[in-house]
Amino acid sequence: MHEQYSLISSETPVISNLNMLENIALIKEFHEHMPTSQAQNIAREYLQKIDLGHIANYRANQCTSLELFYVMALRALMSQKEDIIIVTPLLLIKKIETMNAIIETLKRLNDGNKNILILDTHSNELYYKGCRCNIIE
């Protein structure tokens, strides 16, 4: 059975022997049989949209946890699946002041095309203070 959503979690890390551009483009290359150059151009545009174009040729060990999180998010956005589920983002992002900036960046990247759901624990609720997102109990 195929999952009907893209998952962003500690269980779905970036591929360490690929650079960030290759990690993002791989989704379109593999699932849509898109030529590598075309898929990488789309991935590069996404990275530039959030001022991360400089990490395109970085490997995972050269990126911050926030940069890796955004690469995972871009990978999910590249898929054809309508739903993206982010499981406990604070496990992925080691240093965080607020989720508000991250949520706003995800909205900017998404353009309203996909449904993004964040699953987290009540103990992390304070990090979402001031965010324009629903907290469901």
XYZ file of N, CA and C in Angstrom:
411
model
N 0.834 -1.186 0.000
C 0.000 0.000 0.000
C 0.879 1.251 0.000
N 0.617 2.175 -0.908
C 1.376 3.414 -0.984
C 0.816 4.430 -0.001
N 1.708 5.146 0.645
C 1.284 6.220 1.531
C 0.756 7.361 0.676
N -0.274 8.017 1.151
C -0.890 9.102 0.407
C -0.389 10.467 0.869
N 0.761 10.472 1.516
C 1.321 11.716 2.016
C 2.848 11.628 1.990
N 3.466 12.784 2.036
C 4.921 12.864 2.182
C 5.207 13.074 3.655
N 6.180 12.361 4.169
C 6.501 12.414 5.583
C 7.838 13.121 5.802
N 7.849 14.043 6.750
C 9.079 14.698 7.179
C 9.264 14.319 8.641
N 10.269 13.515 8.910
C 10.514 13.074 10.280
C 11.964 12.619 10.409
N 12.325 12.248 11.619
C 13.674 11.733 11.837
C 13.867 10.394 11.123
N 12.784 9.780 10.700
C 12.836 8.511 9.975
C 13.056 8.701 8.479
N 13.008 9.949 8.002
C 13.171 10.230 6.573
C 14.292 11.252 6.352
N 15.517 10.922 6.737
C 16.621 11.889 6.619
C 17.036 12.095 5.160
N 17.866 13.108 4.948
C 18.426 13.310 3.615
C 19.445 12.202 3.343
N 19.718 11.964 2.081
C 20.670 10.926 1.695
C 22.071 11.530 1.788
N 22.904 10.959 2.640
C 24.187 11.578 2.982
C 25.197 11.609 1.834
N 25.119 10.699 0.875
C 26.105 10.720 -0.202
C 25.657 11.563 -1.400
N 24.547 12.287 -1.247
C 24.094 13.225 -2.270
C 24.179 14.638 -1.706
N 24.386 15.619 -2.574
C 24.333 16.995 -2.092
C 22.871 17.416 -1.958
N 22.633 18.595 -1.431
C 21.271 19.022 -1.136
C 20.437 19.177 -2.411
N 21.036 19.683 -3.471
C 20.332 19.827 -4.741
C 19.897 18.466 -5.262
N 20.783 17.490 -5.196
C 20.470 16.130 -5.651
C 19.394 15.491 -4.780
N 19.451 15.726 -3.466
C 18.437 15.196 -2.560
C 17.044 15.690 -2.925
N 16.949 16.969 -3.221
C 15.646 17.559 -3.543
C 15.178 17.104 -4.919
N 16.063 17.152 -5.903
C 15.706 16.819 -7.285
C 15.362 15.344 -7.476
N 15.925 14.500 -6.648
C 15.741 13.055 -6.775
C 14.262 12.651 -6.835
N 13.424 13.351 -6.126
C 11.995 13.024 -6.093
C 11.376 13.121 -7.488
N 11.614 14.221 -8.162
C 11.073 14.401 -9.518
C 11.751 13.449 -10.508
N 13.038 13.226 -10.346
C 13.762 12.325 -11.238
C 13.213 10.906 -11.145
N 13.035 10.437 -9.932
C 12.632 9.049 -9.716
C 11.144 8.829 -9.979
N 10.295 9.651 -9.387
C 8.856 9.419 -9.471
C 8.215 9.923 -10.751
N 8.784 10.960 -11.346
C 8.192 11.525 -12.562
C 9.075 11.332 -13.792
N 10.202 10.668 -13.609
C 11.160 10.429 -14.705
C 11.589 11.727 -15.385
N 11.695 12.779 -14.591
C 12.105 14.084 -15.098
C 13.617 14.068 -15.317
N 14.096 14.679 -16.396
C 15.545 14.759 -16.604
C 16.231 15.455 -15.424
N 17.419 14.998 -15.094
C 18.161 15.506 -13.945
C 18.322 17.019 -13.994
N 18.710 17.560 -15.128
C 18.948 19.010 -15.218
C 17.678 19.801 -14.943
N 16.551 19.326 -15.428
C 15.281 20.018 -15.206
C 14.869 19.940 -13.735
N 14.999 18.762 -13.141
C 14.646 18.586 -11.727
C 15.555 19.436 -10.836
N 16.842 19.490 -11.164
C 17.768 20.291 -10.360
C 17.507 21.781 -10.521
N 17.057 22.206 -11.685
C 16.703 23.617 -11.863
C 15.524 23.999 -10.971
N 14.530 23.122 -10.876
C 13.384 23.378 -10.007
C 13.846 23.412 -8.549
N 14.678 22.451 -8.167
C 15.192 22.396 -6.794
C 15.986 23.660 -6.466
N 16.807 24.113 -7.405
C 17.609 25.324 -7.193
C 16.704 26.541 -6.993
N 15.622 26.638 -7.772
C 14.676 27.747 -7.628
C 14.049 27.752 -6.241
N 13.659 26.569 -5.757
C 13.105 26.462 -4.411
C 14.120 26.934 -3.372
N 15.356 26.474 -3.464
C 16.385 26.871 -2.499
C 16.604 28.382 -2.528
N 16.644 28.954 -3.724
C 16.861 30.393 -3.853
C 15.686 31.191 -3.305
N 14.486 30.625 -3.413
C 13.285 31.310 -2.925
C 13.363 31.571 -1.426
N 14.100 30.723 -0.702
C 14.226 30.914 0.751
C 15.673 31.237 1.141
N 16.413 31.802 0.201
C 17.790 32.263 0.435
C 18.732 31.153 0.906
N 18.553 29.942 0.379
C 19.438 28.833 0.709
C 20.164 28.291 -0.520
N 20.240 29.088 -1.562
C 20.929 28.659 -2.777
C 22.375 28.258 -2.528
N 22.980 28.827 -1.513
C 24.389 28.546 -1.206
C 24.626 27.116 -0.715
N 23.575 26.407 -0.288
C 23.772 25.034 0.212
C 23.555 23.976 -0.863
N 23.296 24.382 -2.085
C 22.982 23.435 -3.160
C 24.011 22.309 -3.284
N 25.286 22.625 -3.171
C 26.334 21.615 -3.329
C 26.874 21.078 -2.006
N 26.248 21.474 -0.899
C 26.662 20.986 0.416
C 26.186 19.542 0.623
N 26.942 18.819 1.409
C 26.520 17.505 1.899
C 25.856 17.714 3.257
N 25.200 16.687 3.747
C 24.439 16.804 4.994
C 25.299 17.297 6.158
N 26.545 16.832 6.232
C 27.401 17.216 7.364
C 27.850 18.681 7.300
N 27.583 19.375 6.206
C 27.949 20.784 6.069
C 26.769 21.713 6.360
N 25.606 21.147 6.611
C 24.391 21.936 6.805
C 23.982 21.991 8.270
N 23.291 23.046 8.610
C 22.708 23.149 9.946
C 21.451 22.276 9.989
N 20.963 22.028 11.176
C 19.743 21.227 11.297
C 18.547 21.935 10.641
N 18.514 23.258 10.694
C 17.429 24.004 10.049
C 17.521 23.881 8.531
N 18.721 23.978 7.982
C 18.898 23.812 6.540
C 18.465 22.413 6.093
N 18.828 21.400 6.865
C 18.423 20.027 6.548
C 16.903 19.883 6.613
N 16.291 20.529 7.591
C 14.830 20.490 7.691
C 14.195 21.074 6.428
N 14.700 22.213 5.985
C 14.141 22.832 4.780
C 14.373 21.958 3.548
N 15.485 21.275 3.467
C 15.731 20.355 2.350
C 14.700 19.222 2.385
N 14.422 18.695 3.567
C 13.399 17.650 3.684
C 12.025 18.191 3.281
N 11.740 19.437 3.665
C 10.462 20.056 3.291
C 10.378 20.261 1.786
N 11.466 20.698 1.180
C 11.474 20.886 -0.276
C 11.300 19.557 -0.995
N 11.917 18.521 -0.480
C 11.730 17.181 -1.054
C 10.254 16.806 -1.036
N 9.603 17.048 0.092
C 8.176 16.725 0.215
C 7.338 17.569 -0.745
N 7.693 18.825 -0.890
C 6.961 19.700 -1.809
C 7.154 19.286 -3.267
N 8.253 18.645 -3.579
C 8.527 18.181 -4.945
C 7.686 16.958 -5.317
N 7.156 16.269 -4.324
C 6.359 15.072 -4.612
C 4.985 15.476 -5.146
N 4.303 14.513 -5.723
C 2.955 14.769 -6.244
C 1.882 14.578 -5.185
N 2.267 14.142 -4.008
C 1.304 13.902 -2.942
C 0.794 15.228 -2.401
N -0.502 15.276 -2.140
C -1.140 16.522 -1.704
C -0.903 16.859 -0.239
N -0.627 15.849 0.554
C -0.482 16.060 1.990
C 0.959 15.850 2.440
N 1.392 16.729 3.332
C 2.716 16.623 3.943
C 2.511 16.577 5.445
N 3.099 15.570 6.075
C 3.013 15.449 7.525
C 4.418 15.632 8.102
N 4.537 16.593 9.012
C 5.807 16.856 9.693
C 5.656 16.349 11.126
N 6.470 15.382 11.487
C 6.378 14.772 12.813
C 7.455 15.360 13.725
N 7.018 15.978 14.788
C 7.867 16.574 15.818
C 9.075 17.315 15.222
N 8.826 18.456 14.604
C 9.925 19.201 13.980
C 11.051 19.570 14.938
N 10.749 19.690 16.221
C 11.798 20.053 17.180
C 12.838 18.953 17.364
N 12.538 17.734 16.949
C 13.548 16.677 16.950
C 14.520 16.856 15.782
N 14.041 17.504 14.729
C 14.855 17.713 13.526
C 15.666 18.999 13.592
N 15.085 20.013 14.209
C 15.715 21.332 14.281
C 16.272 21.488 15.688
N 17.554 21.405 15.794
C 18.186 21.373 17.122
C 18.124 22.701 17.867
N 18.260 23.799 17.152
C 18.266 25.119 17.791
C 17.109 25.922 17.197
N 16.213 26.319 18.053
C 15.033 27.023 17.553
C 14.572 28.068 18.560
N 14.262 29.225 18.070
C 13.699 30.259 18.925
C 12.180 30.243 18.798
N 11.697 30.150 17.579
C 10.262 30.175 17.346
C 9.907 29.385 16.101
N 8.755 28.784 16.125
C 8.272 28.053 14.956
C 7.620 29.000 13.953
N 7.307 30.206 14.398
C 6.588 31.139 13.539
C 7.322 31.390 12.221
N 8.617 31.648 12.280
C 9.390 31.910 11.053
C 9.417 30.676 10.151
N 9.511 29.507 10.745
C 9.539 28.268 9.970
C 8.196 28.042 9.283
N 7.116 28.250 10.014
C 5.784 28.077 9.437
C 5.553 29.079 8.309
N 5.975 30.310 8.497
C 5.826 31.316 7.438
C 6.651 30.949 6.199
N 7.851 30.416 6.395
C 8.683 29.988 5.271
C 8.018 28.822 4.541
N 7.461 27.880 5.282
C 6.763 26.753 4.650
C 5.568 27.233 3.833
N 4.846 28.223 4.363
C 3.711 28.784 3.621
C 4.175 29.439 2.324
N 5.292 30.167 2.398
C 5.831 30.841 1.210
C 6.244 29.819 0.151
N 6.848 28.733 0.578
C 7.264 27.680 -0.347
C 6.074 26.934 -0.940
N 5.085 26.710 -0.133
C 3.950 25.883 -0.512
C 3.004 26.572 -1.487
N 2.819 27.848 -1.384
C 1.870 28.585 -2.220
C 0.452 28.027 -2.114
N 0.133 27.375 -0.993
C -1.208 26.843 -0.782
C -1.535 25.601 -1.582
N -0.551 24.999 -2.221
C -0.809 23.844 -3.080
C -0.985 22.539 -2.312
N -0.384 22.424 -1.153
C -0.419 21.174 -0.390
C -0.955 21.432 1.011
N -1.470 20.383 1.599
C -1.914 20.438 2.987
C -0.742 20.036 3.864
N -0.338 20.924 4.756
C 0.786 20.637 5.639
C 0.262 20.510 7.063
N 0.538 19.355 7.678
C 0.103 19.070 9.034
C 1.334 18.823 9.889
N 1.399 19.513 11.016
C 2.512 19.326 11.948
C 1.986 18.543 13.151
N 2.622 17.416 13.426
C 2.289 16.611 14.596
C 3.382 16.815 15.632
N 2.994 17.241 16.807
C 3.967 17.478 17.860
C 3.331 17.157 19.199
N 4.114 17.234 20.259
C 3.617 16.928 21.596
C 3.187 18.204 22.310
N 2.337 18.061 23.310
C 1.887 19.218 24.091
C 3.049 19.909 24.797
N 4.075 19.154 25.128
C 5.217 19.758 25.826
C 5.950 20.771 24.950
N 5.756 20.719 23.643
C 6.395 21.675 22.729
C 5.477 22.826 22.335
N 4.290 22.876 22.904
C 3.296 23.876 22.537
C 3.808 25.306 22.661
N 4.660 25.577 23.634
C 5.152 26.941 23.837
C 5.957 27.454 22.636
N 6.548 26.570 21.849
C 7.310 26.997 20.680
C 6.412 27.495 19.548
N 5.134 27.180 19.622
C 4.186 27.585 18.595
C 3.422 28.850 18.967
N 3.780 29.444 20.096
C 3.098 30.650 20.565
C 3.205 31.748 19.501
N 2.077 32.330 19.163
C 2.041 33.395 18.171
C 1.970 32.901 16.733
N 2.000 31.605 16.519
C 1.910 31.049 15.169
C 0.468 31.044 14.696
N 0.328 31.249 13.424
C -0.989 31.179 12.837
C -1.276 29.738 12.410
N -1.435 28.879 13.400
C -1.764 27.479 13.118
C -2.680 26.979 14.219
N -3.474 26.004 13.878
C -4.404 25.430 14.849
C -3.672 24.403 15.695
N -3.933 24.441 16.982
C -3.406 23.424 17.878
C -4.593 22.585 18.323
N -4.543 21.320 17.971
C -5.651 20.403 18.248
C -5.263 19.529 19.433
N -6.174 19.358 20.334
C -5.898 18.515 21.493
C -6.501 17.148 21.289
